[in-house]
Coordinates of C-alpha atoms in Angstrom, one line a residue:
X1 CA -5.9 3.3 -29.5
X2 CA -7.2 3.2 -26.0
X3 CA -5.2 4.8 -23.1
X4 CA -5.8 4.3 -19.8
X5 CA -3.8 4.3 -16.3
X6 CA -5.9 2.0 -14.0
X7 CA -7.6 -1.3 -14.8
X8 CA -10.6 0.6 -13.8
X9 CA -10.0 3.4 -16.1
X10 CA -9.7 0.6 -18.8
X11 CA -13.2 -1.0 -17.9
X12 CA -15.0 2.2 -17.9
X13 CA -13.6 3.0 -21.7
X14 CA -14.5 -0.8 -22.9
X15 CA -18.0 0.0 -21.3
X16 CA -18.3 3.0 -23.2
X17 CA -17.1 1.6 -26.9
X18 CA -18.5 -2.1 -26.3
X19 CA -21.4 -1.8 -23.6
X20 CA -24.0 -4.3 -25.1
X21 CA -21.5 -6.5 -26.3
X22 CA -20.0 -10.1 -24.4
X23 CA -17.3 -9.8 -22.5
X24 CA -16.9 -13.2 -20.6
X25 CA -18.9 -16.3 -22.2
X26 CA -19.4 -19.2 -20.0
X27 CA -19.6 -22.5 -20.8
X28 CA -20.9 -25.6 -18.5
X29 CA -20.5 -29.2 -18.4
X30 CA -24.2 -29.6 -19.1
X31 CA -24.1 -27.4 -22.2
X32 CA -25.2 -24.3 -20.3
X33 CA -24.2 -20.9 -21.6
X34 CA -24.1 -17.6 -19.5
X35 CA -22.9 -14.0 -21.2
X36 CA -21.8 -11.2 -19.2
X37 CA -21.8 -7.8 -21.0
X38 CA -19.5 -4.8 -20.3
X39 CA -22.6 -3.0 -18.9
X40 CA -23.6 -6.2 -16.6
X41 CA -20.0 -6.2 -15.2
X42 CA -19.5 -2.4 -14.7
X43 CA -23.3 -2.2 -13.2
X44 CA -23.2 -5.2 -10.8
X45 CA -19.6 -4.9 -10.2
X46 CA -20.2 -1.3 -8.5
X47 CA -23.2 -2.7 -6.5
X48 CA -21.2 -5.5 -5.3
X49 CA -18.6 -2.2 -4.4
X50 CA -21.2 -0.5 -2.5
X51 CA -21.8 -3.6 -0.4
X52 CA -18.2 -4.0 0.5
X53 CA -18.0 -0.1 1.0
X54 CA -20.8 -0.5 3.6
X55 CA -18.4 -2.6 5.0
X56 CA -16.0 -0.3 5.6
X57 CA -14.0 -2.3 3.1
X58 CA -11.9 -0.2 0.6
X59 CA -8.9 1.2 -0.4
X60 CA -5.7 -0.5 1.5
X61 CA -7.7 -3.2 2.2
X62 CA -7.3 -7.0 0.9
X63 CA -10.0 -9.7 0.1
X64 CA -9.1 -13.2 0.0
X65 CA -11.5 -14.5 -3.1
X66 CA -12.1 -18.1 -3.2
X67 CA -14.4 -18.7 -5.8
X68 CA -14.2 -21.1 -8.6
X69 CA -14.2 -20.1 -12.2
X70 CA -17.9 -18.6 -12.7
X71 CA -19.9 -15.5 -13.7
X72 CA -20.2 -14.9 -9.8
X73 CA -15.8 -14.5 -9.6
X74 CA -15.8 -12.1 -12.5
X75 CA -18.8 -9.7 -11.0
X76 CA -17.0 -10.3 -7.6
X77 CA -13.5 -9.0 -8.7
X78 CA -15.0 -6.1 -10.4
X79 CA -16.3 -5.3 -7.3
X80 CA -13.3 -5.6 -5.5
X81 CA -11.4 -3.2 -8.0
X82 CA -14.0 -0.7 -8.0
X83 CA -14.4 -0.6 -4.4
X84 CA -10.4 0.5 -4.4
X85 CA -9.5 -2.9 -2.5
X86 CA -7.6 -5.7 -4.1
X87 CA -8.2 -9.2 -4.4
X88 CA -6.1 -12.3 -3.0
X89 CA -6.5 -15.6 -4.7
X90 CA -7.8 -17.8 -2.0
X91 CA -6.6 -21.7 -2.4
X92 CA -7.9 -24.6 -0.2
X93 CA -6.3 -27.8 -1.7
X94 CA -5.2 -29.6 1.7
X95 CA -7.9 -31.5 3.8
X96 CA -6.7 -29.7 6.9
X97 CA -7.2 -26.3 5.2
X98 CA -3.5 -25.2 5.9
X99 CA -3.2 -23.6 2.8
X100 CA -6.2 -21.3 3.2
X101 CA -5.5 -20.4 6.7
X102 CA -1.8 -19.7 5.4
X103 CA -3.3 -16.9 3.0
X104 CA -5.6 -15.4 5.7
X105 CA -2.7 -15.3 7.8
X106 CA -0.1 -13.9 5.5
X107 CA -2.4 -11.4 3.5
X108 CA -4.1 -10.7 6.6
X109 CA -7.2 -10.1 4.9
X110 CA -9.7 -8.1 6.1
X111 CA -12.6 -10.3 4.5
X112 CA -13.0 -13.7 2.7
X113 CA -15.7 -14.1 -0.1
X114 CA -16.8 -18.3 -0.4
X115 CA -19.5 -20.2 -1.2
X116 CA -20.5 -22.6 2.0
X117 CA -22.7 -25.0 0.0
X118 CA -20.0 -26.6 -2.1
X119 CA -18.1 -29.6 -1.9
X120 CA -14.9 -29.0 0.5
X121 CA -16.2 -25.5 0.9
X122 CA -13.5 -23.2 3.0
X123 CA -16.0 -22.5 5.3
X124 CA -15.8 -26.2 6.5
X125 CA -12.6 -25.0 8.0
X126 CA -13.4 -21.6 8.6
X127 CA -16.5 -22.0 10.6
X128 CA -14.4 -23.6 13.7
X129 CA -12.1 -20.8 13.8
X130 CA -14.3 -17.7 13.9
X131 CA -17.4 -16.6 15.5
X132 CA -20.1 -15.2 13.0
X133 CA -22.2 -12.4 13.3
X134 CA -25.8 -11.8 11.3
X135 CA -24.5 -9.2 9.6
X136 CA -21.4 -11.5 8.2
X137 CA -18.6 -9.7 10.7
X138 CA -16.6 -12.0 12.5
X139 CA -14.1 -12.2 15.6
X140 CA -11.0 -15.0 15.6
X141 CA -8.1 -14.9 17.9
X142 CA -6.4 -17.3 15.4
X143 CA -7.5 -14.5 12.4
X144 CA -7.1 -11.0 14.5
X145 CA -7.5 -9.4 11.0
X146 CA -10.3 -10.7 9.6
X147 CA -13.3 -9.0 10.1
X148 CA -16.1 -9.9 7.5
X149 CA -17.3 -13.2 5.6
X150 CA -19.2 -12.7 2.4
X151 CA -21.7 -15.9 1.6
X152 CA -21.7 -16.0 -2.4
X153 CA -24.5 -18.8 -3.4
X154 CA -26.1 -19.5 -6.7
X155 CA -29.7 -20.2 -6.6
X156 CA -32.7 -20.1 -8.9
X157 CA -32.8 -16.7 -11.1
X158 CA -35.3 -14.3 -9.4
X159 CA -34.2 -15.6 -6.2
X160 CA -33.0 -13.0 -3.6
X161 CA -30.7 -15.9 -2.5
X162 CA -28.9 -16.0 -5.9
X163 CA -25.8 -13.7 -5.5
X164 CA -26.5 -12.1 -9.4
X165 CA -30.4 -11.8 -8.5
X166 CA -29.8 -10.1 -5.2
X167 CA -27.4 -7.4 -6.7
X168 CA -29.8 -6.7 -9.6
X169 CA -32.2 -6.4 -6.8
X170 CA -30.0 -3.5 -5.4
X171 CA -29.7 0.3 -6.1
X172 CA -26.8 1.4 -4.1
X173 CA -23.6 1.6 -7.0
X174 CA -20.0 2.7 -6.2
X175 CA -16.7 3.6 -7.6
X176 CA -13.3 4.8 -5.4
X177 CA -10.9 6.9 -7.1
X178 CA -8.0 4.3 -7.9
X179 CA -4.5 5.4 -8.7
X180 CA -2.2 3.4 -10.8
X181 CA 0.4 2.4 -8.1
X182 CA -2.6 1.1 -6.1
X183 CA -2.3 -2.9 -5.6
X184 CA -4.8 -4.1 -8.3
X185 CA -4.5 -7.6 -7.3
X186 CA -2.4 -10.4 -5.2
X187 CA -1.8 -13.7 -7.1
X188 CA -0.7 -17.1 -6.1
X189 CA 2.6 -18.5 -7.6
X190 CA 4.5 -21.6 -6.4
X191 CA 6.4 -21.6 -3.1
X192 CA 9.1 -23.9 -1.6
X193 CA 7.4 -24.6 1.4
X194 CA 4.1 -25.8 -0.6
X195 CA 2.1 -22.7 0.5
X196 CA 1.9 -20.5 -2.6
X197 CA 3.7 -16.9 -2.5
X198 CA 1.6 -14.2 -2.7
X199 CA 2.6 -12.0 -5.8
X200 CA 1.7 -8.3 -5.6
X201 CA 1.0 -6.5 -8.7
X202 CA -0.3 -2.9 -9.4
X203 CA -2.9 -1.2 -11.4
X204 CA 0.0 0.3 -13.8
X205 CA 1.8 -3.0 -13.9
X206 CA -1.5 -4.9 -15.8
X207 CA -2.4 -2.0 -17.9
X208 CA 1.1 -2.3 -19.6
X209 CA -0.8 -5.3 -21.1
X210 CA -2.0 -3.3 -23.6
X211 CA 1.0 -2.1 -25.1
X212 CA 3.1 -4.9 -25.2
X213 CA 5.0 -5.4 -28.5
X214 CA 3.0 -8.8 -29.0
X215 CA 0.5 -9.9 -32.2
X216 CA -2.0 -11.0 -29.8
X217 CA -2.6 -7.4 -28.3
X218 CA -3.9 -5.7 -31.5
X219 CA -6.5 -3.4 -30.6
X220 CA -7.7 -3.0 -34.2
X221 CA -9.0 -6.4 -34.4
X222 CA -11.9 -8.5 -32.5
X223 CA -10.1 -11.1 -30.3
X224 CA -12.7 -13.9 -28.7
X225 CA -10.0 -16.0 -26.3
X226 CA -10.9 -19.5 -24.8
X227 CA -8.6 -19.7 -21.7
X228 CA -9.3 -22.2 -18.8
X229 CA -6.8 -20.8 -16.7
X230 CA -8.4 -20.1 -13.0
X231 CA -9.3 -16.1 -12.6
X232 CA -6.7 -15.9 -9.8
X233 CA -4.1 -16.6 -12.0
X234 CA -2.3 -13.8 -13.4
X235 CA -2.8 -15.3 -17.1
X236 CA -6.6 -16.3 -16.2
X237 CA -7.1 -12.7 -14.4
X238 CA -10.5 -11.3 -14.7
X239 CA -9.3 -7.7 -15.3
X240 CA -7.0 -8.7 -18.0
X241 CA -10.0 -8.5 -20.6
X242 CA -10.7 -5.2 -19.3
X243 CA -6.8 -3.7 -20.4
X244 CA -7.4 -5.9 -23.8
X245 CA -10.6 -5.5 -25.0
X246 CA -10.7 -9.3 -25.8
X247 CA -14.2 -11.5 -25.3
X248 CA -13.0 -14.1 -22.9
X249 CA -14.7 -17.8 -23.4
X250 CA -14.5 -20.1 -20.3
X251 CA -16.1 -22.8 -18.0
X252 CA -18.3 -22.4 -15.4
X253 CA -17.1 -24.3 -12.9
X254 CA -20.1 -23.8 -10.3
X255 CA -22.2 -25.3 -13.2
X256 CA -21.7 -28.4 -12.4
X257 CA -18.2 -28.9 -11.6
X258 CA -15.2 -29.4 -14.0
X259 CA -16.1 -31.0 -17.6
X260 CA -15.9 -35.1 -17.7
X261 CA -14.7 -34.7 -21.4
X262 CA -12.8 -31.4 -21.0
X263 CA -10.8 -32.1 -24.7
X264 CA -14.5 -32.1 -26.0
X265 CA -15.4 -28.8 -23.9
X266 CA -12.5 -27.2 -25.4
X267 CA -13.5 -28.3 -29.2
X268 CA -17.6 -27.4 -28.6
X269 CA -16.5 -23.8 -26.9
X270 CA -13.9 -23.0 -29.9
X271 CA -16.5 -24.4 -32.7
X272 CA -19.2 -22.8 -30.7
X273 CA -18.0 -19.0 -30.3
X274 CA -15.3 -19.3 -33.0
X275 CA -12.8 -18.4 -30.8
X276 CA -9.7 -16.6 -32.7
X277 CA -7.1 -17.5 -29.8
X278 CA -6.8 -20.5 -27.1
X279 CA -4.7 -21.4 -24.4
X280 CA -5.0 -24.6 -22.8
X281 CA -3.5 -27.3 -21.1
X282 CA -0.6 -29.3 -23.2
X283 CA -2.6 -32.6 -22.4
X284 CA -5.6 -31.2 -23.8
X285 CA -3.6 -30.0 -27.1
X286 CA -2.3 -33.5 -27.5
X287 CA -5.3 -35.0 -26.8
X288 CA -7.4 -32.7 -29.3
X289 CA -4.7 -32.9 -32.0
X290 CA -5.0 -37.1 -32.1
X291 CA -9.1 -36.7 -32.5
X292 CA -9.0 -34.0 -35.1
X293 CA -6.2 -36.4 -36.8
X294 CA -8.5 -39.3 -36.3
X295 CA -11.5 -37.6 -37.6
X296 CA -9.6 -36.5 -40.9
X297 CA -8.8 -40.0 -41.5
X298 CA -12.2 -41.0 -41.1
X299 CA -13.7 -38.6 -43.5
X300 CA -10.4 -39.5 -46.4
X301 CA -11.9 -43.1 -46.0
X302 CA -16.0 -41.9 -46.3
X303 CA -16.6 -42.5 -42.9
X304 CA -18.4 -40.5 -40.5
X305 CA -16.2 -38.0 -38.7
X306 CA -16.4 -37.9 -34.7
X307 CA -15.2 -34.4 -34.6
X308 CA -15.2 -31.8 -37.3
X309 CA -13.1 -28.8 -37.2
X310 CA -14.9 -26.4 -39.7
X311 CA -13.7 -23.2 -37.4
X312 CA -9.9 -22.6 -37.1
X313 CA -8.6 -20.6 -34.5
X314 CA -6.3 -17.5 -35.8
X315 CA -3.7 -18.8 -33.3
X316 CA -2.7 -21.2 -30.1
X317 CA -0.4 -20.2 -27.4
X318 CA 1.8 -22.0 -26.1
X319 CA 3.6 -21.7 -22.6
X320 CA 4.3 -22.7 -18.7
X321 CA 7.0 -25.0 -19.4
X322 CA 9.8 -26.1 -21.9
X323 CA 8.2 -26.7 -25.6
X324 CA 8.8 -29.2 -27.6
X325 CA 8.8 -29.6 -31.2
X326 CA 6.2 -32.7 -30.8
X327 CA 3.8 -30.0 -29.0
X328 CA 4.5 -27.3 -31.8
X329 CA 3.3 -29.8 -34.3
X330 CA 0.5 -31.0 -32.5
X331 CA -0.9 -27.5 -32.0
X332 CA -0.1 -26.3 -35.8
X333 CA -2.9 -28.8 -36.5
X334 CA -5.4 -26.7 -34.7
X335 CA -4.7 -23.0 -35.3
X336 CA -3.4 -21.1 -38.2
X337 CA -0.6 -19.8 -36.1
X338 CA 1.3 -21.1 -32.6
X339 CA 2.5 -18.6 -30.3
X340 CA 5.2 -19.5 -27.5
X341 CA 5.3 -17.4 -25.1
X342 CA 7.9 -17.0 -21.8
X343 CA 6.4 -15.6 -19.1
X344 CA 5.4 -15.8 -15.4
X345 CA 3.2 -14.5 -12.4
X346 CA 6.5 -12.3 -11.0
X347 CA 8.0 -11.0 -14.0
X348 CA 5.3 -11.2 -16.9
X349 CA 6.1 -11.5 -20.7
X350 CA 9.9 -12.0 -21.4
X351 CA 10.0 -13.7 -24.7
X352 CA 7.8 -14.5 -27.5
X353 CA 8.2 -16.8 -30.7
X354 CA 5.7 -16.8 -33.6
X355 CA 6.5 -20.5 -35.2
X356 CA 7.2 -20.6 -38.8
X357 CA 7.8 -24.2 -39.3
X358 CA 6.6 -26.5 -36.7
X359 CA 8.9 -29.6 -38.2
X360 CA 12.1 -26.9 -37.5
X361 CA 11.1 -26.0 -34.6
X362 CA 14.0 -25.8 -31.5
X363 CA 13.0 -27.7 -28.8
X364 CA 13.1 -25.4 -25.5
X365 CA 13.1 -22.3 -28.0
X366 CA 11.4 -19.3 -26.4
X367 CA 11.6 -16.5 -29.1
X368 CA 13.1 -12.8 -29.3
X369 CA 13.3 -10.9 -25.9
X370 CA 10.6 -8.5 -26.2
X371 CA 11.4 -4.8 -26.4
X372 CA 9.7 -4.2 -22.8
X373 CA 12.4 -7.0 -21.3
X374 CA 16.0 -7.4 -20.5
X375 CA 17.5 -11.0 -20.2
X376 CA 21.2 -12.3 -19.2
X377 CA 22.5 -15.7 -18.6
X378 CA 24.9 -15.7 -16.0
X379 CA 26.9 -18.5 -14.5
X380 CA 25.4 -20.8 -12.0
X381 CA 28.2 -20.2 -9.4
X382 CA 28.9 -16.6 -10.0
X383 CA 25.9 -14.1 -11.1
X384 CA 28.1 -11.6 -11.9
X385 CA 29.7 -13.4 -14.5
X386 CA 27.5 -13.4 -18.0
X387 CA 28.0 -16.2 -20.3
X388 CA 28.4 -15.9 -23.8
X389 CA 26.1 -17.1 -26.6
X390 CA 25.6 -20.5 -26.4
X391 CA 26.2 -21.7 -22.9
X392 CA 24.0 -22.4 -20.1
X393 CA 23.3 -20.6 -17.1
X394 CA 20.9 -18.9 -15.0
X395 CA 18.1 -16.9 -16.3
X396 CA 17.8 -13.3 -15.2
X397 CA 15.2 -11.1 -16.3
X398 CA 14.0 -7.5 -16.0
X399 CA 10.9 -5.9 -17.4
X400 CA 8.7 -3.0 -16.9
X401 CA 5.7 -5.1 -15.5
X402 CA 7.6 -6.9 -12.6
X403 CA 5.8 -7.5 -9.4
X404 CA 6.3 -4.9 -6.7
X405 CA 6.7 -7.8 -3.6
X406 CA 5.9 -11.0 -2.4
X407 CA 3.5 -9.8 0.0
X408 CA 4.5 -9.5 3.4
X409 CA 7.8 -11.1 2.9
X410 CA 10.6 -9.1 2.5
X411 CA 13.0 -11.8 2.7
X412 CA 11.8 -13.6 -0.1
X413 CA 11.3 -10.0 -2.1
X414 CA 15.2 -9.6 -1.2
X415 CA 16.2 -12.8 -2.4
X416 CA 14.2 -12.9 -5.7
X417 CA 16.3 -9.6 -7.1
X418 CA 20.0 -9.2 -7.8
X419 CA 21.4 -5.6 -6.8
X420 CA 20.9 -4.4 -10.7
X421 CA 17.2 -5.2 -10.3
X422 CA 17.2 -8.4 -12.2
X423 CA 14.7 -11.1 -11.3
X424 CA 16.0 -14.3 -10.3
X425 CA 13.7 -16.6 -12.5
X426 CA 15.0 -19.7 -11.1
X427 CA 15.1 -21.1 -14.6
X428 CA 18.4 -22.2 -16.8
X429 CA 18.8 -21.7 -20.4
X430 CA 20.7 -19.3 -22.8
X431 CA 20.7 -17.4 -25.9
X432 CA 21.5 -18.5 -29.5
X433 CA 23.1 -16.6 -32.3
X434 CA 19.7 -15.6 -33.5
X435 CA 19.2 -14.0 -30.0
X436 CA 16.5 -16.6 -29.0
X437 CA 16.4 -17.4 -25.8
X438 CA 16.3 -21.3 -24.9
X439 CA 14.6 -22.2 -21.6
X440 CA 15.7 -25.6 -20.7
X441 CA 14.0 -26.1 -17.5
X442 CA 14.4 -25.2 -13.6
X443 CA 17.6 -24.9 -11.8
X444 CA 16.7 -26.5 -8.6
X445 CA 14.7 -29.3 -7.3
X446 CA 11.5 -28.2 -8.6
X447 CA 9.2 -30.2 -10.8
X448 CA 8.0 -28.8 -14.1
X449 CA 4.0 -30.2 -13.5
X450 CA 2.0 -29.0 -16.6
X451 CA 1.3 -25.1 -15.9
X452 CA 2.7 -25.8 -12.2
X453 CA 6.1 -25.5 -11.0
X454 CA 6.1 -28.1 -7.9
X455 CA 8.9 -27.8 -4.7
X456 CA 8.5 -31.1 -3.4
X457 CA 10.0 -30.7 0.2
X458 CA 6.7 -29.7 1.6
X459 CA 4.5 -32.5 0.2
X460 CA 7.8 -35.2 1.4
X461 CA 7.1 -33.6 4.8
X462 CA 3.3 -34.6 4.8
X463 CA 4.2 -38.1 3.4
X464 CA 7.0 -38.6 6.3
X465 CA 3.8 -38.4 8.6
X466 CA 2.7 -41.7 7.3
X467 CA 2.9 -44.8 10.1
X468 CA 6.0 -46.9 8.4
X469 CA 7.8 -44.2 6.2
X470 CA 11.5 -43.8 7.0
X471 CA 12.3 -41.3 4.5
X472 CA 10.8 -40.1 1.3
X473 CA 12.1 -38.6 -2.2
X474 CA 9.6 -36.8 -4.0
X475 CA 11.0 -36.4 -7.8
X476 CA 9.9 -35.6 -11.4
X477 CA 9.8 -38.3 -13.9
X478 CA 9.1 -38.0 -17.7
X479 CA 5.8 -37.3 -18.9
X480 CA 4.9 -37.0 -22.4
X481 CA 2.0 -34.5 -21.6
X482 CA 2.8 -32.8 -18.4
X483 CA 6.8 -32.6 -19.0
X484 CA 7.1 -34.2 -15.6
X485 CA 4.9 -36.2 -13.1
X486 CA 5.1 -36.7 -9.4
X487 CA 7.0 -40.0 -8.5
X488 CA 7.6 -40.7 -4.3
X489 CA 10.4 -42.7 -3.6
X490 CA 10.2 -44.2 -0.2
X491 CA 12.2 -46.1 1.9
X492 CA 9.7 -48.3 4.3
X493 CA 10.3 -49.3 7.9
X494 CA 9.0 -52.8 7.4
X495 CA 7.4 -55.2 5.1
X496 CA 4.1 -54.6 6.7
X497 CA 3.9 -51.0 5.2
X498 CA 2.9 -51.1 1.3
X499 CA 3.0 -48.1 -1.0
X500 CA -0.6 -48.7 -1.2
X501 CA -1.1 -47.7 2.2
X502 CA 1.0 -44.2 1.7
X503 CA -1.4 -43.6 -1.4
X504 CA -4.2 -43.9 0.8
X505 CA -2.7 -41.9 3.5
X506 CA -2.1 -39.4 0.9
X507 CA -5.5 -39.1 -0.8
X508 CA -7.1 -38.4 2.9
X509 CA -4.6 -35.4 3.4
X510 CA -4.8 -33.7 0.1
X511 CA -8.3 -32.5 -1.3
X512 CA -9.2 -34.3 -4.6
X513 CA -11.6 -31.9 -6.7
X514 CA -13.2 -33.3 -9.8
X515 CA -10.6 -32.4 -11.8
X516 CA -7.6 -33.8 -10.4
X517 CA -5.8 -34.4 -13.6
X518 CA -3.2 -32.1 -11.8
X519 CA -3.9 -32.8 -8.2
X520 CA -0.9 -32.5 -5.8
X521 CA -1.0 -36.6 -5.1
X522 CA 1.9 -38.2 -6.6
X523 CA 0.9 -40.4 -9.8
X524 CA 3.9 -42.7 -8.6
X525 CA 5.0 -44.4 -5.5
X526 CA 8.5 -46.4 -5.4
X527 CA 10.2 -48.5 -2.8
X528 CA 13.7 -48.0 -2.4
X529 CA 15.8 -49.9 0.4
X530 CA 17.8 -46.8 0.9
X531 CA 18.8 -43.6 -1.0
X532 CA 22.2 -43.1 -2.3
X533 CA 23.9 -40.4 -0.2
X534 CA 26.3 -37.4 -0.8
X535 CA 29.9 -37.3 1.5
X536 CA 27.9 -34.7 3.8
X537 CA 24.9 -37.5 4.3
X538 CA 22.4 -35.8 1.9
X539 CA 20.4 -38.0 -0.6
X540 CA 21.2 -37.9 -4.3
X541 CA 18.1 -36.3 -5.6
X542 CA 19.2 -36.4 -8.9
X543 CA 20.3 -40.3 -9.0
X544 CA 17.1 -41.3 -7.3
X545 CA 15.4 -39.3 -10.1
X546 CA 17.3 -41.0 -12.7
X547 CA 16.8 -44.1 -11.2
X548 CA 12.8 -44.0 -10.7
X549 CA 12.8 -43.1 -14.5
X550 CA 14.6 -46.3 -15.4
X551 CA 12.6 -48.7 -13.0
X552 CA 9.4 -46.8 -14.7
X553 CA 10.6 -47.2 -18.0
X554 CA 9.8 -43.5 -18.6
X555 CA 12.1 -41.7 -21.1

């Protein structure tokens, strides 16, 4: 059993035991494969930490990291850890860069890490606002806290312009004395303003994953996990394998972008690496299960299978949105065991379920509350009233690994907790007679779209800026794969304005990446003559939502 109190301690112990073994295995869309061993990560991470130290960046500082999933991102994150600083997940999805600038302003980051050569690089926004010195130092009236820009480029191996090659050519190495209560990283989560809230976690929080009462955290077995989540999310964070000891298989997005056929990519990774566990989106699971089903039919009828399923992973993990029986049934064809987890960036793992029989799974069942957590269901009007078994109310939770705070946002932090320390999850649900937590969905206007919780207010404000738009409501409509899809319901000023004009306006406003299956852009646009209103003059959002689903014939 490994024992450690910081993520840095955990990495040191993994290096001592598994040094030359793979820690991260990257596949790219062109069939390329790159392996980072535990020793490589520690060696190169320490060299990057020395670079940060030479720029007076270390303990108490925050570094905004905008790199996508890639070997470079893992090394950069490790170097930030070893330097004693903490990373902040940097986002740049809006064409005007307002989300990037929001992250820099709120975090007061001392440094930013980016690749200036990639499409839609954050540097295109930033270079207009800063004066850059030859040593990477910057000055900016708009961003007074920002002192350094680090350019992380990928080039030919052996070329010193290539980031990893450059680190191999360095000799200085550094590791700070990190404490359990130090900030380990600042993650992003959904925000009602459209900008992500910045969620602060400590080393102490993350090392709790090693003691979680969950079968997936069994240190006595070898684990190879396929996880496509961004390395800047808590569930995909590069430091988690240091704690769990699991090998991680993922996509190298810098190696040509996202896969053209992500379902085929997942299948190939699972089979080639013989992954024991995988966690991917609902869309991928449903599509992959359908391909496997068709392949088995082809084989039964003597045909040539289009996809083989020779290696069967030990388990598949479902989470991120209310889970249905259909989804569990599909997942059961892809792994020996199906797990359902209820967790979030703010409060970690709350409940888990190992599914016994997919055909009798109860929709939205998240399983038993883990021993490290407490849950209570309270009245939606008075949270001092705890509801009895079976009644639906607001879900409040308390865990040993809850976030420290929302960074530099004391009001949001205060609003998130009750007087007795329970976190207001924003979800509604119930506890059944078995003690299982049933998570029905969100209790607000938020839209549950795939792994994202989407607050529509900020997007509505941007669409209202489109000429000819009088009013707009963005609502969630049923989707068989994502749970809900975005639908913009609009009242137009004249017949000369069309929904196509609005679609083009939004496409220009929001950056589209190569992987836009979960873009922030609405999938549907519907025209309304007017919105039904309440007695106080507010639009009836729930009524509009039902009308939109009916008009689109969605169930």
